GROMACS .gro file of C-alpha atoms in nm:
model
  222
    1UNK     CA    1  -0.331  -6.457  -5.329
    2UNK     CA    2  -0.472  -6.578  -4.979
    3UNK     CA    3  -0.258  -6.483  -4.724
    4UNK     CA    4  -0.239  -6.386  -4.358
    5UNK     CA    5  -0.381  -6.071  -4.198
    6UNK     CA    6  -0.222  -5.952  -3.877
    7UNK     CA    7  -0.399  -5.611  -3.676
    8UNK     CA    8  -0.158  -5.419  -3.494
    9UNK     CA    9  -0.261  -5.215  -3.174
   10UNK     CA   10  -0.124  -5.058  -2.899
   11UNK     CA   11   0.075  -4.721  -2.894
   12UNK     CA   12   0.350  -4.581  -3.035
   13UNK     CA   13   0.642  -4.867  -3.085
   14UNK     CA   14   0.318  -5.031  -3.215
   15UNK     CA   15   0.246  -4.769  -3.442
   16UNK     CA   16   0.624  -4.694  -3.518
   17UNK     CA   17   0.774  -4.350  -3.529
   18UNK     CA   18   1.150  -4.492  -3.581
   19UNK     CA   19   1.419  -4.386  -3.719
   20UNK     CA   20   1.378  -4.397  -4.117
   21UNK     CA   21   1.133  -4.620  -4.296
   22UNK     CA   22   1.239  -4.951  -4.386
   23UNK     CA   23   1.044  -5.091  -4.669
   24UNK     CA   24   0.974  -5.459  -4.810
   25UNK     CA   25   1.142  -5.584  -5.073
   26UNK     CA   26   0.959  -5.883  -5.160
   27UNK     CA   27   0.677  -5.697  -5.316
   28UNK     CA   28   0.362  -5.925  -5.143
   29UNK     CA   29   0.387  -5.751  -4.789
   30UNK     CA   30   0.060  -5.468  -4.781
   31UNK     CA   31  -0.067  -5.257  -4.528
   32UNK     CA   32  -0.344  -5.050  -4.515
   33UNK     CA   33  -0.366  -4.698  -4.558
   34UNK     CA   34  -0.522  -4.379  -4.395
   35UNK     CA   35  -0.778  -4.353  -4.659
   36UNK     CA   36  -0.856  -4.751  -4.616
   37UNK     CA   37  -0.747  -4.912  -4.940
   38UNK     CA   38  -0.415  -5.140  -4.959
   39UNK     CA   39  -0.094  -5.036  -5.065
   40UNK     CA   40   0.264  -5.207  -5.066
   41UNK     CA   41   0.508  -5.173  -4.796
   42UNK     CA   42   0.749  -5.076  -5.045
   43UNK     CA   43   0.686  -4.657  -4.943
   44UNK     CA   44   0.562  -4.436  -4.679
   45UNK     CA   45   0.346  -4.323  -4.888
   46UNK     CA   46  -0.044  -4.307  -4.761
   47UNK     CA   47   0.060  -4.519  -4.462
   48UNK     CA   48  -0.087  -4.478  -4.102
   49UNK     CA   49   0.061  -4.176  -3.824
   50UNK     CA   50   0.352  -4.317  -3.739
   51UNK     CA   51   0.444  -4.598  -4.006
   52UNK     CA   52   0.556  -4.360  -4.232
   53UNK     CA   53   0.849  -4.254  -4.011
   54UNK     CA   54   0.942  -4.610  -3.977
   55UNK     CA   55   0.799  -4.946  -3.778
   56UNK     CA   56   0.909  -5.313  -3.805
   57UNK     CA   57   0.607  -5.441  -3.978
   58UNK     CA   58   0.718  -5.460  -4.310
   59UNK     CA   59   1.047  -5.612  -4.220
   60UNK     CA   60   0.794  -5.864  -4.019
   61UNK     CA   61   0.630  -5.907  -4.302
   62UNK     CA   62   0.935  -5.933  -4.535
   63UNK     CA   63   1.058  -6.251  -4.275
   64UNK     CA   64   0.748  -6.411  -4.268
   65UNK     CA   65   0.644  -6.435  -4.662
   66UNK     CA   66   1.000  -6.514  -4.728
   67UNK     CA   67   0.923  -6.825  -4.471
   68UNK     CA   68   0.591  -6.927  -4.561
   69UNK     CA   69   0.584  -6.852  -4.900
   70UNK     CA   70   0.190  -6.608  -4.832
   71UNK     CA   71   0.093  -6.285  -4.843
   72UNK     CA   72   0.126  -6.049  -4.552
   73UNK     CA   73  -0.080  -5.780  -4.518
   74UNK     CA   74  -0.115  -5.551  -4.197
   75UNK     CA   75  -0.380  -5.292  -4.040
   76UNK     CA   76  -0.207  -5.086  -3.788
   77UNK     CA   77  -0.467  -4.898  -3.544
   78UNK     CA   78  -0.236  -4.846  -3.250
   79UNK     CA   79  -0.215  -4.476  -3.114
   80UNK     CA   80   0.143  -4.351  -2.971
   81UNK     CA   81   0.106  -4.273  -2.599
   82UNK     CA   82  -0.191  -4.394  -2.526
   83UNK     CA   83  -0.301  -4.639  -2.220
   84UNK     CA   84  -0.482  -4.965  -2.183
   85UNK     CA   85  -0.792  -4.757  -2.028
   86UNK     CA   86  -0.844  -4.553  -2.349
   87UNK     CA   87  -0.837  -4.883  -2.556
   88UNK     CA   88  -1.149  -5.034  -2.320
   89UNK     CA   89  -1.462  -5.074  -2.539
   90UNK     CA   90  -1.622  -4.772  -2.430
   91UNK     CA   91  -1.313  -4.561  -2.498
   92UNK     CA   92  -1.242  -4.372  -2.831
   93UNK     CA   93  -0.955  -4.632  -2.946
   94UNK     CA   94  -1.149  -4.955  -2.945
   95UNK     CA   95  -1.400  -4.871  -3.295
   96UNK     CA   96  -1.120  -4.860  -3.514
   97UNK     CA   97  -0.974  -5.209  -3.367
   98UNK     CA   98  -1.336  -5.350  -3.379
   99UNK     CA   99  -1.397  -5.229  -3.741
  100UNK     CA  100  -1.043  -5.368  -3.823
  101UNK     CA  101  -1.163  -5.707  -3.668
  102UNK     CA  102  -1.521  -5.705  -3.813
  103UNK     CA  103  -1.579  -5.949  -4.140
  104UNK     CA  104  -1.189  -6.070  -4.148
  105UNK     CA  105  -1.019  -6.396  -4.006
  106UNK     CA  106  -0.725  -6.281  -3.899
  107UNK     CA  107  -0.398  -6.474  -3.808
  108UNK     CA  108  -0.380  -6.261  -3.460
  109UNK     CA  109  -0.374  -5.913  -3.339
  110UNK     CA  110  -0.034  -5.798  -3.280
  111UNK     CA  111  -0.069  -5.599  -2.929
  112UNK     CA  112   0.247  -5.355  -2.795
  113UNK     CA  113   0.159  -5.170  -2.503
  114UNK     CA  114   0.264  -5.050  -2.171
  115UNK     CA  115   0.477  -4.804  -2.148
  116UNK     CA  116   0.174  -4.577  -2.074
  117UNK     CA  117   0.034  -4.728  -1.797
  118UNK     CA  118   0.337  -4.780  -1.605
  119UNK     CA  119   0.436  -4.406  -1.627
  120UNK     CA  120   0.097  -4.322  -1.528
  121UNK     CA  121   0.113  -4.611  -1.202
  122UNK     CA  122  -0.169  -4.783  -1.317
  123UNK     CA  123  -0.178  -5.132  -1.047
  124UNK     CA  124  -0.110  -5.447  -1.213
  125UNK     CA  125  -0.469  -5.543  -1.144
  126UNK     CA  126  -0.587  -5.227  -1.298
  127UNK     CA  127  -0.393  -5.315  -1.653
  128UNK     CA  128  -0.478  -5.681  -1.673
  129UNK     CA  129  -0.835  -5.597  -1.581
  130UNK     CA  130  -0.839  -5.377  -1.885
  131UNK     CA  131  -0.647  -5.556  -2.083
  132UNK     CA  132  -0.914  -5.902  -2.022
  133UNK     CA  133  -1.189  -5.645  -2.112
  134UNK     CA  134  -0.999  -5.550  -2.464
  135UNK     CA  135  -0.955  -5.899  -2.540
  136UNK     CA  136  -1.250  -6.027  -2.460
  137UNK     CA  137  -1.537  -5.780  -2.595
  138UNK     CA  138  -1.305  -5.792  -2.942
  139UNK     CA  139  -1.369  -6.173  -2.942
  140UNK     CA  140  -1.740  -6.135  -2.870
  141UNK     CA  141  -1.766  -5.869  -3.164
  142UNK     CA  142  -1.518  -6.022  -3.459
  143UNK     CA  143  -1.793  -6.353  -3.333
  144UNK     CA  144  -1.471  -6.612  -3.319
  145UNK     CA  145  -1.180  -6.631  -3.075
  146UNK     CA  146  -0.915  -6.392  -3.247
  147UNK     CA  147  -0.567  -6.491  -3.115
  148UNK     CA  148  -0.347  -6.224  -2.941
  149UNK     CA  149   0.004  -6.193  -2.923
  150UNK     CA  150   0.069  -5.969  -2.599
  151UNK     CA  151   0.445  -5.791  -2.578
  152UNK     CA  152   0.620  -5.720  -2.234
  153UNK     CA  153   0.660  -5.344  -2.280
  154UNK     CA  154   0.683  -5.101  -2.026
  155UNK     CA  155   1.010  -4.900  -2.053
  156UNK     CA  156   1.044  -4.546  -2.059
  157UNK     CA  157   1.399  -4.316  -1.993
  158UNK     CA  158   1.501  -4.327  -1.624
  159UNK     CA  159   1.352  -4.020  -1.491
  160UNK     CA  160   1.042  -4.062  -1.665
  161UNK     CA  161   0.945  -4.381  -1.462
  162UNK     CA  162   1.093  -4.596  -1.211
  163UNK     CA  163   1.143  -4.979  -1.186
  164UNK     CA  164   0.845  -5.072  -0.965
  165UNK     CA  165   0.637  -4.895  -1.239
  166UNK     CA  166   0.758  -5.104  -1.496
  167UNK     CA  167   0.754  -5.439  -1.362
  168UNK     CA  168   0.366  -5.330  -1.220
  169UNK     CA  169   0.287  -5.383  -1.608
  170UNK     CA  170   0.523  -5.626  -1.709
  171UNK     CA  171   0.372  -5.890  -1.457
  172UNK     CA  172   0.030  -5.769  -1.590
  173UNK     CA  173   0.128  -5.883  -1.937
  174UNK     CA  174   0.267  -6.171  -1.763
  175UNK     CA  175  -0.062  -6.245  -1.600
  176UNK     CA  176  -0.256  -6.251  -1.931
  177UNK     CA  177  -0.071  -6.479  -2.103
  178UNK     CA  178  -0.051  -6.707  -1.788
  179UNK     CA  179  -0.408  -6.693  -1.791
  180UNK     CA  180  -0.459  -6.821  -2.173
  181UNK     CA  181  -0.602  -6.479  -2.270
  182UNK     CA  182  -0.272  -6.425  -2.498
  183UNK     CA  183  -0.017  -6.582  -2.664
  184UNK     CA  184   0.344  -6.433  -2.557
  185UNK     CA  185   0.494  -6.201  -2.739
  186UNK     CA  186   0.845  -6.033  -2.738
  187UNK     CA  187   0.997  -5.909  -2.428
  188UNK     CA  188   1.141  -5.532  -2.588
  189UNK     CA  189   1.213  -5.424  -2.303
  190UNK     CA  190   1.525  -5.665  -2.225
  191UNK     CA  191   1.621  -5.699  -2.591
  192UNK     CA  192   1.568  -5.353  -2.769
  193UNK     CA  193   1.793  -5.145  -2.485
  194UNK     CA  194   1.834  -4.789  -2.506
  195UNK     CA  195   2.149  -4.815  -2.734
  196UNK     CA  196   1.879  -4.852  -2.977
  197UNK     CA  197   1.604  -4.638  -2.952
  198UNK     CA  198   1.708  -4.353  -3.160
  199UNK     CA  199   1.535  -4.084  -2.886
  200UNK     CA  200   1.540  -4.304  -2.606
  201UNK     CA  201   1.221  -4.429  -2.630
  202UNK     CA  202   1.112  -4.530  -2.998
  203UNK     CA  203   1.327  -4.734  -3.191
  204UNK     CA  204   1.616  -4.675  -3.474
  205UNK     CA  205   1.737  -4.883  -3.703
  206UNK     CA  206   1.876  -5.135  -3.545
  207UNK     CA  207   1.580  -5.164  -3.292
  208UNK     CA  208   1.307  -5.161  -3.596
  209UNK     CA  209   1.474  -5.470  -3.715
  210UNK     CA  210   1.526  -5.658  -3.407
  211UNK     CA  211   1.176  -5.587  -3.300
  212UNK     CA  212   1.064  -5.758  -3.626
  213UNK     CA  213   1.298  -6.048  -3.550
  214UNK     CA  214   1.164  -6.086  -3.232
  215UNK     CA  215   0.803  -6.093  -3.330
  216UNK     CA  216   0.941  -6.324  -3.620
  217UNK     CA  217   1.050  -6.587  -3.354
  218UNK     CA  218   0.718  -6.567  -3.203
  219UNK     CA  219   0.466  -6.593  -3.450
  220UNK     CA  220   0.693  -6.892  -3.573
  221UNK     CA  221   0.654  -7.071  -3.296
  222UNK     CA  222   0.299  -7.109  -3.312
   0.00000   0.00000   0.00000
């Protein structure tokens, strides 16, 4: 049946890597897979890098079909460490996201991103420049105005960044949505704390499902 698309981008929260994957139950939650056909969330099976060791998308998608009685069906592209400059359109990330976008109305792209380009310093001007460019050229190619959901992310172990790194890109996310490019997403770095991120940085069990809560109460509130 008709349902709702979301495109998932970003790096490696976005992509997943957690700690076991948790599948639907509901049967009518899909996702694409590495060869480009559709598949239930109901395995690991054939699933994108990353998804098969675990995301929150099909517990998303369990929450939201269970609410609004559709079909769910996601296309993950995002790439684990990667930053907001190799997702510009002239990098090597954005074709995949474009092709994703190109023929399909989409209910938003699902964007989780940052931790990246605060461990590498990158200004808060420099990530919401490329961040407006992302946005904007994959508006101008999927030839309507695709929403985005943009999450604060930025955290990384102590050690690994510091504070003023993280709150660099946090007020750049800030600044998008401010600006109207985005619609907020969830803040994971005040509500998925290291007690549950199963390495310190990607998330276990616990954080898999409150990340998909957390986009839950989002996309709801549209």
């Amino acid at each position: 049946g008709v349902g709702d698309v979301f495109i998932v981008a970003g790096q490696s929260n976005a992509a997943g890597y957690g700690d076991g994957f948790i599948a639907d139950r509901t049967g009518k939650v899909a996702v694409m897979t590495v060869s480009g056909t559709w598949k239930l969330a109901d395995s690991p099976d054939d699933l994108p890098q990353g998804m098969t060791w675990g995301s929150p998308w099909p517990i998303l998608g369990e929450l939201l079909t269970t609410a609004q009685h559709v079909p769910i069906a996601f296309i993950n592209v995002a790439v684990g460490g990667t930053s907001t400059e190799q997702w510009l359109p002239s990098g090597a990330l954005y074709p995949p996201l474009k092709d994703a976008l190109t023929g399909r109305k989409v209910r938003a792209v699902l964007w989780h991103q940052g931790e990246t380009d605060a461990a590498l310093q990158f200004t808060t001007q420099q990530t919401y420049d490329n961040m407006t460019a992302i946005i904007n050229q994959s508006r101008t190619d999927a030839g309507w105005q695709v929403p985005w959901y943009v999450a604060l992310a930025s955290y990384l172990p102590p050690g690994w960044l510091t504070e003023e790194d993280m709150q660099r890109t946090r007020q750049a996310q800030k600044d998008i949505i401010a600006a109207g490019l985005a619609l907020e997403g969830p803040d994971t770095d005040t509500y998925i704390p290291p007690s549950m991120r199963w390495d310190t940085v990607h998330f276990g069990a616990v954080g898999l499902k409150t990340h998909a809560i957390l986009w839950f109460d989002k996309l709801m509130l549209e």
